[in-house]
């Protein structure tokens, strides 16, 4: 997919610059053409000779020397994508605020191509309000942000701020800009995360869902061109979701209302949320005191969102549900597929190692209404999301 694509790589001054020769190798191996711009401080972290050898192009560093002027306008027009990796705190701030004191910045401000950045900095810098604000500004300019990783940092501390690995960067670049867009013009609705059912002002009934699987599906649908709305329960992690219309909800009733309101104008509906099946009949107005030895809570069933949308489903809509099971997995999943009138049901069994809430991986089998069964190995949730969206496209959009 990268064959013949022109990638302009901007490298800024940071330890993670040592990973950039590997990024270039991956891009060249995939058939891309690569040109490299170094900021003045990046020169201390990675050698021009290595970069020019691997990219097969001279490395650009200065706006001009005694004899020539680097045409930053044409560089930005030559490129299909400008990738800035690593993006330092300093360059981020300049990109956010319009300061233009080197060739990379001049190219950035004049680029007509899409821009994607892979930030890299120490955890405290990454969480500083100024950095958060600068990242939001870049997003508002339409730039794509590759999320940072957690791990050992140059300072010796452990935390968030590491630049994503080269493979992830190249994958995200490919998925975001060069993947065919068979879902363009389609509207998708995704539910994700848990719901919290209030018992009193401080307590609730909830579950361990992190929302990661549903969020990964929302992003993947967006990568394939869909216009995505995500109805997201109360998750602990903050997700970067540029371009996805995200509606935050707390309770099963709120999730029902948000999904039901939008289902009619959706072509693809994926209900990945772990919706609470029961909610307290009464929510105490004041904090419940521990006066008695036992406490009985009376619960009532919540509305089944997937089932309602299944009843109201139009023939041109694709409805996908999940089934999280601990036993009789296949028959329970098929029962849900039928009873909820879904087109596809994604089964994950808690008996499978590497599947379930809170994990980075999942192991799924997809059952289709017309008897199809698609089994997949245990994979990271992003790859699982790709498999699910691939099945949707293969069955309904080719
Ligand atoms: N679901 C929903 N609304 C609910 C409960 C579940 O939309 N009130 C959806 C989930 O998002 C999922 C599917 O229904 O796509 C199956 O959820 P699951 O919890 O596995 O099954 P339940 O229908 O709740 O049945 P049970 O808990 O008895 O297995």
mmCIF file of C-alpha atoms and ligand atoms in Angstrom, residues 191-193 195 252 255-256 259 270-278 301-309 320-326 332 335-336 339-340 344-346 348 357, ligand 1:
data_model
loop_
_atom_site.group_PDB
_atom_site.id
_atom_site.type_symbol
_atom_site.label_atom_id
_atom_site.label_comp_id
_atom_site.label_asym_id
_atom_site.label_seq_id
_atom_site.Cartn_x
_atom_site.Cartn_y
_atom_site.Cartn_z
ATOM 1 C CA UNK A 191 -21.008 1.611 21.814
ATOM 2 C CA UNK A 192 -18.079 0.934 24.141
ATOM 3 C CA UNK A 193 -17.098 0.704 27.791
ATOM 4 C CA UNK A 195 -22.126 1.577 32.363
ATOM 5 C CA UNK A 252 -27.488 2.058 30.679
ATOM 6 C CA UNK A 255 -26.443 4.733 26.589
ATOM 7 C CA UNK A 256 -29.812 3.489 25.322
ATOM 8 C CA UNK A 259 -27.716 4.927 20.666
ATOM 9 C CA UNK A 270 -21.550 -2.189 16.528
ATOM 10 C CA UNK A 271 -22.660 -2.649 20.129
ATOM 11 C CA UNK A 272 -19.439 -3.471 21.952
ATOM 12 C CA UNK A 273 -20.364 -1.952 25.323
ATOM 13 C CA UNK A 274 -20.706 -4.049 28.459
ATOM 14 C CA UNK A 275 -24.094 -2.661 29.416
ATOM 15 C CA UNK A 276 -25.302 -3.358 32.937
ATOM 16 C CA UNK A 277 -28.213 -5.806 32.738
ATOM 17 C CA UNK A 278 -29.774 -4.514 35.961
ATOM 18 C CA UNK A 301 -33.723 -5.015 34.127
ATOM 19 C CA UNK A 302 -32.233 -2.344 31.892
ATOM 20 C CA UNK A 303 -33.399 -2.023 28.308
ATOM 21 C CA UNK A 304 -31.459 -4.194 25.893
ATOM 22 C CA UNK A 305 -30.064 -1.716 23.382
ATOM 23 C CA UNK A 306 -28.899 -4.293 20.828
ATOM 24 C CA UNK A 307 -32.226 -6.124 20.964
ATOM 25 C CA UNK A 308 -34.209 -2.908 20.485
ATOM 26 C CA UNK A 309 -32.055 -1.842 17.538
ATOM 27 C CA UNK A 320 -23.126 -6.309 15.115
ATOM 28 C CA UNK A 321 -23.295 -7.480 18.726
ATOM 29 C CA UNK A 322 -20.891 -9.066 21.166
ATOM 30 C CA UNK A 323 -21.306 -12.118 23.347
ATOM 31 C CA UNK A 324 -19.040 -12.536 26.339
ATOM 32 C CA UNK A 325 -19.499 -16.077 27.589
ATOM 33 C CA UNK A 326 -18.022 -18.426 30.149
ATOM 34 C CA UNK A 332 -25.121 -18.934 23.702
ATOM 35 C CA UNK A 335 -28.920 -17.620 20.661
ATOM 36 C CA UNK A 336 -27.987 -13.951 21.078
ATOM 37 C CA UNK A 339 -32.854 -13.302 19.695
ATOM 38 C CA UNK A 340 -31.349 -9.864 19.113
ATOM 39 C CA UNK A 344 -23.039 -10.691 13.185
ATOM 40 C CA UNK A 345 -22.163 -11.686 16.717
ATOM 41 C CA UNK A 346 -18.591 -11.503 18.013
ATOM 42 C CA UNK A 348 -15.214 -13.923 23.220
ATOM 43 C CA UNK A 357 -11.899 -7.215 30.034
HETATM 44 N N1 LIG B 1 -26.384 -5.339 25.220
HETATM 45 C C1 LIG B 1 -27.108 -4.185 25.037
HETATM 46 N N2 LIG B 1 -27.913 -3.712 26.031
HETATM 47 C C2 LIG B 1 -28.013 -4.377 27.193
HETATM 48 C C3 LIG B 1 -27.276 -5.568 27.405
HETATM 49 C C4 LIG B 1 -26.458 -6.017 26.373
HETATM 50 O O1 LIG B 1 -27.010 -3.558 23.973
HETATM 51 N N3 LIG B 1 -28.809 -3.889 28.153
HETATM 52 C C5 LIG B 1 -25.547 -5.810 24.104
HETATM 53 C C6 LIG B 1 -24.057 -5.793 24.357
HETATM 54 O O2 LIG B 1 -23.485 -4.555 23.968
HETATM 55 C C7 LIG B 1 -23.581 -6.943 23.477
HETATM 56 C C8 LIG B 1 -24.735 -7.912 23.493
HETATM 57 O O3 LIG B 1 -25.872 -7.167 23.882
HETATM 58 O O4 LIG B 1 -23.391 -6.530 22.146
HETATM 59 C C9 LIG B 1 -24.599 -9.090 24.406
HETATM 60 O O5 LIG B 1 -24.240 -8.672 25.694
HETATM 61 P P1 LIG B 1 -23.962 -9.754 26.834
HETATM 62 O O6 LIG B 1 -23.682 -9.036 28.111
HETATM 63 O O7 LIG B 1 -22.967 -10.786 26.366
HETATM 64 O O8 LIG B 1 -25.325 -10.518 26.917
HETATM 65 P P2 LIG B 1 -26.686 -10.186 27.575
HETATM 66 O O9 LIG B 1 -27.684 -9.968 26.493
HETATM 67 O O10 LIG B 1 -26.567 -9.125 28.600
HETATM 68 O O11 LIG B 1 -27.039 -11.604 28.236
HETATM 69 P P3 LIG B 1 -26.342 -12.364 29.473
HETATM 70 O O12 LIG B 1 -25.728 -11.302 30.347
HETATM 71 O O13 LIG B 1 -27.491 -13.058 30.093
HETATM 72 O O14 LIG B 1 -25.337 -13.296 28.858
#
